[in-house]
mmCIF file with all atom_site columns, C-alpha atoms in Angstrom:
data_model
loop_
_atom_site.group_PDB
_atom_site.id
_atom_site.type_symbol
_atom_site.label_atom_id
_atom_site.label_alt_id
_atom_site.label_comp_id
_atom_site.label_asym_id
_atom_site.label_entity_id
_atom_site.label_seq_id
_atom_site.pdbx_PDB_ins_code
_atom_site.Cartn_x
_atom_site.Cartn_y
_atom_site.Cartn_z
_atom_site.occupancy
_atom_site.B_iso_or_equiv
_atom_site.pdbx_formal_charge
_atom_site.auth_seq_id
_atom_site.auth_comp_id
_atom_site.auth_asym_id
_atom_site.auth_atom_id
_atom_site.pdbx_PDB_model_num
ATOM 1   C CA . UNK Z 1 1   ? 44.556 60.918  197.792 1.00 58.00 ? 9   UNK Z CA 1
ATOM 2   C CA . UNK Z 1 2   ? 41.245 60.669  195.968 1.00 69.00 ? 10  UNK Z CA 1
ATOM 3   C CA . UNK Z 1 3   ? 40.332 62.850  193.000 1.00 64.00 ? 11  UNK Z CA 1
ATOM 4   C CA . UNK Z 1 4   ? 37.833 64.732  195.153 1.00 67.00 ? 12  UNK Z CA 1
ATOM 5   C CA . UNK Z 1 5   ? 40.693 66.035  197.322 1.00 69.00 ? 13  UNK Z CA 1
ATOM 6   C CA . UNK Z 1 6   ? 42.782 67.434  194.509 1.00 68.00 ? 14  UNK Z CA 1
ATOM 7   C CA . UNK Z 1 7   ? 43.098 71.189  193.989 1.00 65.00 ? 15  UNK Z CA 1
ATOM 8   C CA . UNK Z 1 8   ? 41.503 71.175  190.541 1.00 64.00 ? 16  UNK Z CA 1
ATOM 9   C CA . UNK Z 1 9   ? 38.315 69.665  191.924 1.00 63.00 ? 17  UNK Z CA 1
ATOM 10  C CA . UNK Z 1 10  ? 37.795 72.104  194.785 1.00 62.00 ? 18  UNK Z CA 1
ATOM 11  C CA . UNK Z 1 11  ? 35.112 74.768  194.651 1.00 61.00 ? 19  UNK Z CA 1
ATOM 12  C CA . UNK Z 1 12  ? 37.573 77.612  195.271 1.00 54.00 ? 20  UNK Z CA 1
ATOM 13  C CA . UNK Z 1 13  ? 39.492 77.063  192.060 1.00 48.00 ? 21  UNK Z CA 1
ATOM 14  C CA . UNK Z 1 14  ? 42.486 79.300  191.657 1.00 47.00 ? 22  UNK Z CA 1
ATOM 15  C CA . UNK Z 1 15  ? 44.388 79.857  188.436 1.00 48.00 ? 23  UNK Z CA 1
ATOM 16  C CA . UNK Z 1 16  ? 47.371 81.250  190.291 1.00 47.00 ? 24  UNK Z CA 1
ATOM 17  C CA . UNK Z 1 17  ? 46.312 84.767  189.303 1.00 49.00 ? 25  UNK Z CA 1
ATOM 18  C CA . UNK Z 1 18  ? 44.069 85.576  192.238 1.00 53.00 ? 26  UNK Z CA 1
ATOM 19  C CA . UNK Z 1 19  ? 40.623 86.652  191.079 1.00 54.00 ? 27  UNK Z CA 1
ATOM 20  C CA . UNK Z 1 20  ? 41.902 87.782  187.696 1.00 53.00 ? 28  UNK Z CA 1
ATOM 21  C CA . UNK Z 1 21  ? 39.629 86.220  185.075 1.00 55.00 ? 29  UNK Z CA 1
ATOM 22  C CA . UNK Z 1 22  ? 40.046 86.330  181.294 1.00 57.00 ? 30  UNK Z CA 1
ATOM 23  C CA . UNK Z 1 23  ? 36.372 86.172  180.377 1.00 64.00 ? 31  UNK Z CA 1
ATOM 24  C CA . UNK Z 1 24  ? 34.803 89.055  182.218 1.00 65.00 ? 32  UNK Z CA 1
ATOM 25  C CA . UNK Z 1 25  ? 31.681 90.847  181.088 1.00 79.00 ? 33  UNK Z CA 1
ATOM 26  C CA . UNK Z 1 26  ? 32.426 94.282  179.648 1.00 85.00 ? 34  UNK Z CA 1
ATOM 27  C CA . UNK Z 1 27  ? 32.914 96.847  182.389 1.00 89.00 ? 35  UNK Z CA 1
ATOM 28  C CA . UNK Z 1 28  ? 31.402 100.322 182.459 1.00 92.00 ? 36  UNK Z CA 1
ATOM 29  C CA . UNK Z 1 29  ? 34.727 101.802 181.379 1.00 95.00 ? 37  UNK Z CA 1
ATOM 30  C CA . UNK Z 1 30  ? 35.064 99.361  178.481 1.00 95.00 ? 38  UNK Z CA 1
ATOM 31  C CA . UNK Z 1 31  ? 31.520 100.086 177.324 1.00 95.00 ? 39  UNK Z CA 1
ATOM 32  C CA . UNK Z 1 32  ? 32.135 103.827 177.632 1.00 96.00 ? 40  UNK Z CA 1
ATOM 33  C CA . UNK Z 1 33  ? 35.351 103.628 175.606 1.00 96.00 ? 41  UNK Z CA 1
ATOM 34  C CA . UNK Z 1 34  ? 33.695 101.469 172.939 1.00 96.00 ? 42  UNK Z CA 1
ATOM 35  C CA . UNK Z 1 35  ? 30.711 103.838 172.679 1.00 96.00 ? 43  UNK Z CA 1
ATOM 36  C CA . UNK Z 1 36  ? 33.036 106.851 172.426 1.00 96.00 ? 44  UNK Z CA 1
ATOM 37  C CA . UNK Z 1 37  ? 35.088 105.189 169.667 1.00 95.00 ? 45  UNK Z CA 1
ATOM 38  C CA . UNK Z 1 38  ? 31.954 104.157 167.766 1.00 95.00 ? 46  UNK Z CA 1
ATOM 39  C CA . UNK Z 1 39  ? 30.343 107.600 168.088 1.00 95.00 ? 47  UNK Z CA 1
ATOM 40  C CA . UNK Z 1 40  ? 33.470 109.333 166.784 1.00 93.00 ? 48  UNK Z CA 1
ATOM 41  C CA . UNK Z 1 41  ? 33.761 106.749 163.989 1.00 92.00 ? 49  UNK Z CA 1
ATOM 42  C CA . UNK Z 1 42  ? 30.151 107.378 162.903 1.00 92.00 ? 50  UNK Z CA 1
ATOM 43  C CA . UNK Z 1 43  ? 30.700 111.128 163.045 1.00 91.00 ? 51  UNK Z CA 1
ATOM 44  C CA . UNK Z 1 44  ? 33.885 110.650 161.059 1.00 88.00 ? 52  UNK Z CA 1
ATOM 45  C CA . UNK Z 1 45  ? 31.995 108.630 158.435 1.00 86.00 ? 53  UNK Z CA 1
ATOM 46  C CA . UNK Z 1 46  ? 29.316 111.327 158.163 1.00 87.00 ? 54  UNK Z CA 1
ATOM 47  C CA . UNK Z 1 47  ? 31.909 114.069 157.635 1.00 85.00 ? 55  UNK Z CA 1
ATOM 48  C CA . UNK Z 1 48  ? 33.981 112.411 154.933 1.00 77.00 ? 56  UNK Z CA 1
ATOM 49  C CA . UNK Z 1 49  ? 35.631 109.377 156.510 1.00 71.00 ? 57  UNK Z CA 1
ATOM 50  C CA . UNK Z 1 50  ? 39.391 108.966 156.491 1.00 68.00 ? 58  UNK Z CA 1
ATOM 51  C CA . UNK Z 1 51  ? 39.712 111.147 153.406 1.00 62.00 ? 59  UNK Z CA 1
ATOM 52  C CA . UNK Z 1 52  ? 42.402 113.791 153.537 1.00 59.00 ? 60  UNK Z CA 1
ATOM 53  C CA . UNK Z 1 53  ? 39.872 116.621 153.591 1.00 67.00 ? 61  UNK Z CA 1
ATOM 54  C CA . UNK Z 1 54  ? 37.799 115.241 156.467 1.00 79.00 ? 62  UNK Z CA 1
ATOM 55  C CA . UNK Z 1 55  ? 37.523 117.839 159.237 1.00 85.00 ? 63  UNK Z CA 1
ATOM 56  C CA . UNK Z 1 56  ? 37.810 115.282 162.047 1.00 85.00 ? 64  UNK Z CA 1
ATOM 57  C CA . UNK Z 1 57  ? 41.012 113.844 160.587 1.00 84.00 ? 65  UNK Z CA 1
ATOM 58  C CA . UNK Z 1 58  ? 42.406 117.308 159.866 1.00 84.00 ? 66  UNK Z CA 1
ATOM 59  C CA . UNK Z 1 59  ? 41.772 118.511 163.428 1.00 87.00 ? 67  UNK Z CA 1
ATOM 60  C CA . UNK Z 1 60  ? 42.137 115.309 165.424 1.00 89.00 ? 68  UNK Z CA 1
ATOM 61  C CA . UNK Z 1 61  ? 44.781 113.014 163.970 1.00 89.00 ? 69  UNK Z CA 1
ATOM 62  C CA . UNK Z 1 62  ? 48.242 113.051 165.527 1.00 91.00 ? 70  UNK Z CA 1
ATOM 63  C CA . UNK Z 1 63  ? 50.449 114.674 162.937 1.00 89.00 ? 71  UNK Z CA 1
ATOM 64  C CA . UNK Z 1 64  ? 54.034 115.818 163.339 1.00 88.00 ? 72  UNK Z CA 1
ATOM 65  C CA . UNK Z 1 65  ? 54.315 117.743 160.060 1.00 85.00 ? 73  UNK Z CA 1
ATOM 66  C CA . UNK Z 1 66  ? 54.713 121.459 160.670 1.00 85.00 ? 74  UNK Z CA 1
ATOM 67  C CA . UNK Z 1 67  ? 54.867 120.720 164.420 1.00 85.00 ? 75  UNK Z CA 1
ATOM 68  C CA . UNK Z 1 68  ? 51.092 120.251 164.668 1.00 87.00 ? 76  UNK Z CA 1
ATOM 69  C CA . UNK Z 1 69  ? 51.421 117.698 167.484 1.00 87.00 ? 77  UNK Z CA 1
ATOM 70  C CA . UNK Z 1 70  ? 53.052 120.356 169.646 1.00 91.00 ? 78  UNK Z CA 1
ATOM 71  C CA . UNK Z 1 71  ? 51.113 123.396 168.466 1.00 92.00 ? 79  UNK Z CA 1
ATOM 72  C CA . UNK Z 1 72  ? 47.763 121.643 168.932 1.00 91.00 ? 80  UNK Z CA 1
ATOM 73  C CA . UNK Z 1 73  ? 48.140 119.464 172.062 1.00 93.00 ? 81  UNK Z CA 1
ATOM 74  C CA . UNK Z 1 74  ? 44.579 118.074 171.946 1.00 93.00 ? 82  UNK Z CA 1
ATOM 75  C CA . UNK Z 1 75  ? 45.747 115.818 169.137 1.00 93.00 ? 83  UNK Z CA 1
ATOM 76  C CA . UNK Z 1 76  ? 47.529 113.587 171.691 1.00 95.00 ? 84  UNK Z CA 1
ATOM 77  C CA . UNK Z 1 77  ? 44.097 112.532 172.981 1.00 95.00 ? 85  UNK Z CA 1
ATOM 78  C CA . UNK Z 1 78  ? 41.791 112.945 169.983 1.00 93.00 ? 86  UNK Z CA 1
ATOM 79  C CA . UNK Z 1 79  ? 43.820 110.728 167.655 1.00 92.00 ? 87  UNK Z CA 1
ATOM 80  C CA . UNK Z 1 80  ? 43.040 107.787 169.920 1.00 94.00 ? 88  UNK Z CA 1
ATOM 81  C CA . UNK Z 1 81  ? 39.333 107.947 169.070 1.00 93.00 ? 89  UNK Z CA 1
ATOM 82  C CA . UNK Z 1 82  ? 39.680 108.280 165.281 1.00 91.00 ? 90  UNK Z CA 1
ATOM 83  C CA . UNK Z 1 83  ? 39.941 105.169 163.102 1.00 90.00 ? 91  UNK Z CA 1
ATOM 84  C CA . UNK Z 1 84  ? 40.961 104.490 159.525 1.00 87.00 ? 92  UNK Z CA 1
ATOM 85  C CA . UNK Z 1 85  ? 38.405 101.821 158.572 1.00 87.00 ? 93  UNK Z CA 1
ATOM 86  C CA . UNK Z 1 86  ? 35.717 99.487  159.818 1.00 89.00 ? 94  UNK Z CA 1
ATOM 87  C CA . UNK Z 1 87  ? 38.231 96.683  160.329 1.00 93.00 ? 95  UNK Z CA 1
ATOM 88  C CA . UNK Z 1 88  ? 40.517 99.029  162.227 1.00 91.00 ? 96  UNK Z CA 1
ATOM 89  C CA . UNK Z 1 89  ? 37.839 100.025 164.724 1.00 93.00 ? 97  UNK Z CA 1
ATOM 90  C CA . UNK Z 1 90  ? 36.598 96.433  164.960 1.00 95.00 ? 98  UNK Z CA 1
ATOM 91  C CA . UNK Z 1 91  ? 40.036 95.198  166.012 1.00 95.00 ? 99  UNK Z CA 1
ATOM 92  C CA . UNK Z 1 92  ? 40.421 97.991  168.525 1.00 95.00 ? 100 UNK Z CA 1
ATOM 93  C CA . UNK Z 1 93  ? 36.964 97.405  170.012 1.00 95.00 ? 101 UNK Z CA 1
ATOM 94  C CA . UNK Z 1 94  ? 37.787 93.713  170.456 1.00 95.00 ? 102 UNK Z CA 1
ATOM 95  C CA . UNK Z 1 95  ? 40.950 94.710  172.316 1.00 94.00 ? 103 UNK Z CA 1
ATOM 96  C CA . UNK Z 1 96  ? 39.017 97.100  174.563 1.00 95.00 ? 104 UNK Z CA 1
ATOM 97  C CA . UNK Z 1 97  ? 36.311 94.486  175.198 1.00 94.00 ? 105 UNK Z CA 1
ATOM 98  C CA . UNK Z 1 98  ? 38.718 91.775  176.336 1.00 91.00 ? 106 UNK Z CA 1
ATOM 99  C CA . UNK Z 1 99  ? 41.558 93.596  178.071 1.00 92.00 ? 107 UNK Z CA 1
ATOM 100 C CA . UNK Z 1 100 ? 40.218 96.769  179.696 1.00 94.00 ? 108 UNK Z CA 1
ATOM 101 C CA . UNK Z 1 101 ? 37.852 94.893  182.092 1.00 93.00 ? 109 UNK Z CA 1
ATOM 102 C CA . UNK Z 1 102 ? 40.720 92.723  183.342 1.00 90.00 ? 110 UNK Z CA 1
ATOM 103 C CA . UNK Z 1 103 ? 42.791 95.746  184.266 1.00 92.00 ? 111 UNK Z CA 1
ATOM 104 C CA . UNK Z 1 104 ? 39.805 97.632  185.636 1.00 92.00 ? 112 UNK Z CA 1
ATOM 105 C CA . UNK Z 1 105 ? 38.950 94.704  187.904 1.00 90.00 ? 113 UNK Z CA 1
ATOM 106 C CA . UNK Z 1 106 ? 42.427 94.934  189.406 1.00 91.00 ? 114 UNK Z CA 1
ATOM 107 C CA . UNK Z 1 107 ? 43.024 98.714  189.435 1.00 92.00 ? 115 UNK Z CA 1
ATOM 108 C CA . UNK Z 1 108 ? 39.617 100.398 189.321 1.00 92.00 ? 116 UNK Z CA 1
ATOM 109 C CA . UNK Z 1 109 ? 38.233 102.527 186.517 1.00 93.00 ? 117 UNK Z CA 1
ATOM 110 C CA . UNK Z 1 110 ? 40.100 105.782 187.257 1.00 95.00 ? 118 UNK Z CA 1
ATOM 111 C CA . UNK Z 1 111 ? 43.571 104.263 187.297 1.00 95.00 ? 119 UNK Z CA 1
ATOM 112 C CA . UNK Z 1 112 ? 42.753 102.103 184.277 1.00 95.00 ? 120 UNK Z CA 1
ATOM 113 C CA . UNK Z 1 113 ? 41.489 105.100 182.273 1.00 96.00 ? 121 UNK Z CA 1
ATOM 114 C CA . UNK Z 1 114 ? 44.575 107.100 183.200 1.00 96.00 ? 122 UNK Z CA 1
ATOM 115 C CA . UNK Z 1 115 ? 46.870 104.232 182.230 1.00 96.00 ? 123 UNK Z CA 1
ATOM 116 C CA . UNK Z 1 116 ? 44.934 103.694 178.984 1.00 96.00 ? 124 UNK Z CA 1
ATOM 117 C CA . UNK Z 1 117 ? 45.205 107.366 178.037 1.00 96.00 ? 125 UNK Z CA 1
ATOM 118 C CA . UNK Z 1 118 ? 48.875 107.710 178.995 1.00 96.00 ? 126 UNK Z CA 1
ATOM 119 C CA . UNK Z 1 119 ? 49.582 104.495 177.067 1.00 96.00 ? 127 UNK Z CA 1
ATOM 120 C CA . UNK Z 1 120 ? 48.094 106.147 173.979 1.00 95.00 ? 128 UNK Z CA 1
ATOM 121 C CA . UNK Z 1 121 ? 50.186 109.261 174.531 1.00 96.00 ? 129 UNK Z CA 1
ATOM 122 C CA . UNK Z 1 122 ? 53.335 107.137 174.879 1.00 96.00 ? 130 UNK Z CA 1
ATOM 123 C CA . UNK Z 1 123 ? 52.419 105.332 171.662 1.00 95.00 ? 131 UNK Z CA 1
ATOM 124 C CA . UNK Z 1 124 ? 52.126 108.739 169.983 1.00 94.00 ? 132 UNK Z CA 1
ATOM 125 C CA . UNK Z 1 125 ? 55.579 109.711 171.255 1.00 94.00 ? 133 UNK Z CA 1
ATOM 126 C CA . UNK Z 1 126 ? 56.975 106.431 169.929 1.00 94.00 ? 134 UNK Z CA 1
ATOM 127 C CA . UNK Z 1 127 ? 55.311 107.081 166.586 1.00 93.00 ? 135 UNK Z CA 1
ATOM 128 C CA . UNK Z 1 128 ? 56.814 110.578 166.524 1.00 92.00 ? 136 UNK Z CA 1
ATOM 129 C CA . UNK Z 1 129 ? 60.299 109.193 167.098 1.00 93.00 ? 137 UNK Z CA 1
ATOM 130 C CA . UNK Z 1 130 ? 59.827 106.512 164.459 1.00 91.00 ? 138 UNK Z CA 1
ATOM 131 C CA . UNK Z 1 131 ? 58.406 108.968 161.942 1.00 88.00 ? 139 UNK Z CA 1
ATOM 132 C CA . UNK Z 1 132 ? 61.442 111.214 162.461 1.00 87.00 ? 140 UNK Z CA 1
ATOM 133 C CA . UNK Z 1 133 ? 63.815 108.279 162.002 1.00 90.00 ? 141 UNK Z CA 1
ATOM 134 C CA . UNK Z 1 134 ? 62.108 106.812 158.943 1.00 89.00 ? 142 UNK Z CA 1
ATOM 135 C CA . UNK Z 1 135 ? 60.601 109.960 157.363 1.00 84.00 ? 143 UNK Z CA 1
ATOM 136 C CA . UNK Z 1 136 ? 56.974 108.880 157.680 1.00 79.00 ? 144 UNK Z CA 1
ATOM 137 C CA . UNK Z 1 137 ? 54.600 111.759 156.984 1.00 81.00 ? 145 UNK Z CA 1
ATOM 138 C CA . UNK Z 1 138 ? 51.124 110.370 157.506 1.00 86.00 ? 146 UNK Z CA 1
ATOM 139 C CA . UNK Z 1 139 ? 48.801 111.153 160.428 1.00 88.00 ? 147 UNK Z CA 1
ATOM 140 C CA . UNK Z 1 140 ? 48.303 108.657 163.245 1.00 90.00 ? 148 UNK Z CA 1
ATOM 141 C CA . UNK Z 1 141 ? 44.813 107.465 164.214 1.00 92.00 ? 149 UNK Z CA 1
ATOM 142 C CA . UNK Z 1 142 ? 43.511 104.679 166.416 1.00 91.00 ? 150 UNK Z CA 1
ATOM 143 C CA . UNK Z 1 143 ? 43.713 103.416 169.947 1.00 93.00 ? 151 UNK Z CA 1
ATOM 144 C CA . UNK Z 1 144 ? 46.003 100.452 169.309 1.00 93.00 ? 152 UNK Z CA 1
ATOM 145 C CA . UNK Z 1 145 ? 48.796 101.942 171.427 1.00 94.00 ? 153 UNK Z CA 1
ATOM 146 C CA . UNK Z 1 146 ? 46.499 102.241 174.444 1.00 95.00 ? 154 UNK Z CA 1
ATOM 147 C CA . UNK Z 1 147 ? 45.274 98.684  173.984 1.00 96.00 ? 155 UNK Z CA 1
ATOM 148 C CA . UNK Z 1 148 ? 48.825 97.371  173.743 1.00 95.00 ? 156 UNK Z CA 1
ATOM 149 C CA . UNK Z 1 149 ? 49.708 99.242  176.948 1.00 96.00 ? 157 UNK Z CA 1
ATOM 150 C CA . UNK Z 1 150 ? 46.722 97.650  178.709 1.00 95.00 ? 158 UNK Z CA 1
ATOM 151 C CA . UNK Z 1 151 ? 47.671 94.251  177.298 1.00 94.00 ? 159 UNK Z CA 1
ATOM 152 C CA . UNK Z 1 152 ? 51.216 94.707  178.573 1.00 95.00 ? 160 UNK Z CA 1
ATOM 153 C CA . UNK Z 1 153 ? 49.921 95.607  182.048 1.00 94.00 ? 161 UNK Z CA 1
ATOM 154 C CA . UNK Z 1 154 ? 47.652 92.540  182.053 1.00 91.00 ? 162 UNK Z CA 1
ATOM 155 C CA . UNK Z 1 155 ? 50.609 90.388  181.032 1.00 91.00 ? 163 UNK Z CA 1
ATOM 156 C CA . UNK Z 1 156 ? 52.783 91.844  183.790 1.00 92.00 ? 164 UNK Z CA 1
ATOM 157 C CA . UNK Z 1 157 ? 50.096 91.217  186.394 1.00 87.00 ? 165 UNK Z CA 1
#
């Protein structure tokens, strides 16, 4: 068998993952999520940043003190678009850029967005349980839970 006949030299190269590629250009969903996170981050910076008195943090962060997470259910979604610092949003945007297009290529944008959002909600529930166990009383912000859910789905696929 010559080297030209071997599988790694054929035009239809397959990594064993079907047409699931790691380096995809950003999808429309990924760009939309990144723009939404950046817009909220800029608005957050203009209204006081992560400071305790910031209106976006006060009304959007997931907080379990006084039962706010259950009295104000929008917090389960809004906390995912707030960020604590420039490095925090940078890390989350990198995660969105690399992992959301892979899942969207396989599932489509609607199912990926639903999974992404529910992953963030599940991360909030996990945080609520952990904060009850370890008496943590600070608000939760960021989309890391959604990104980790997407990463887990990509790993499973």
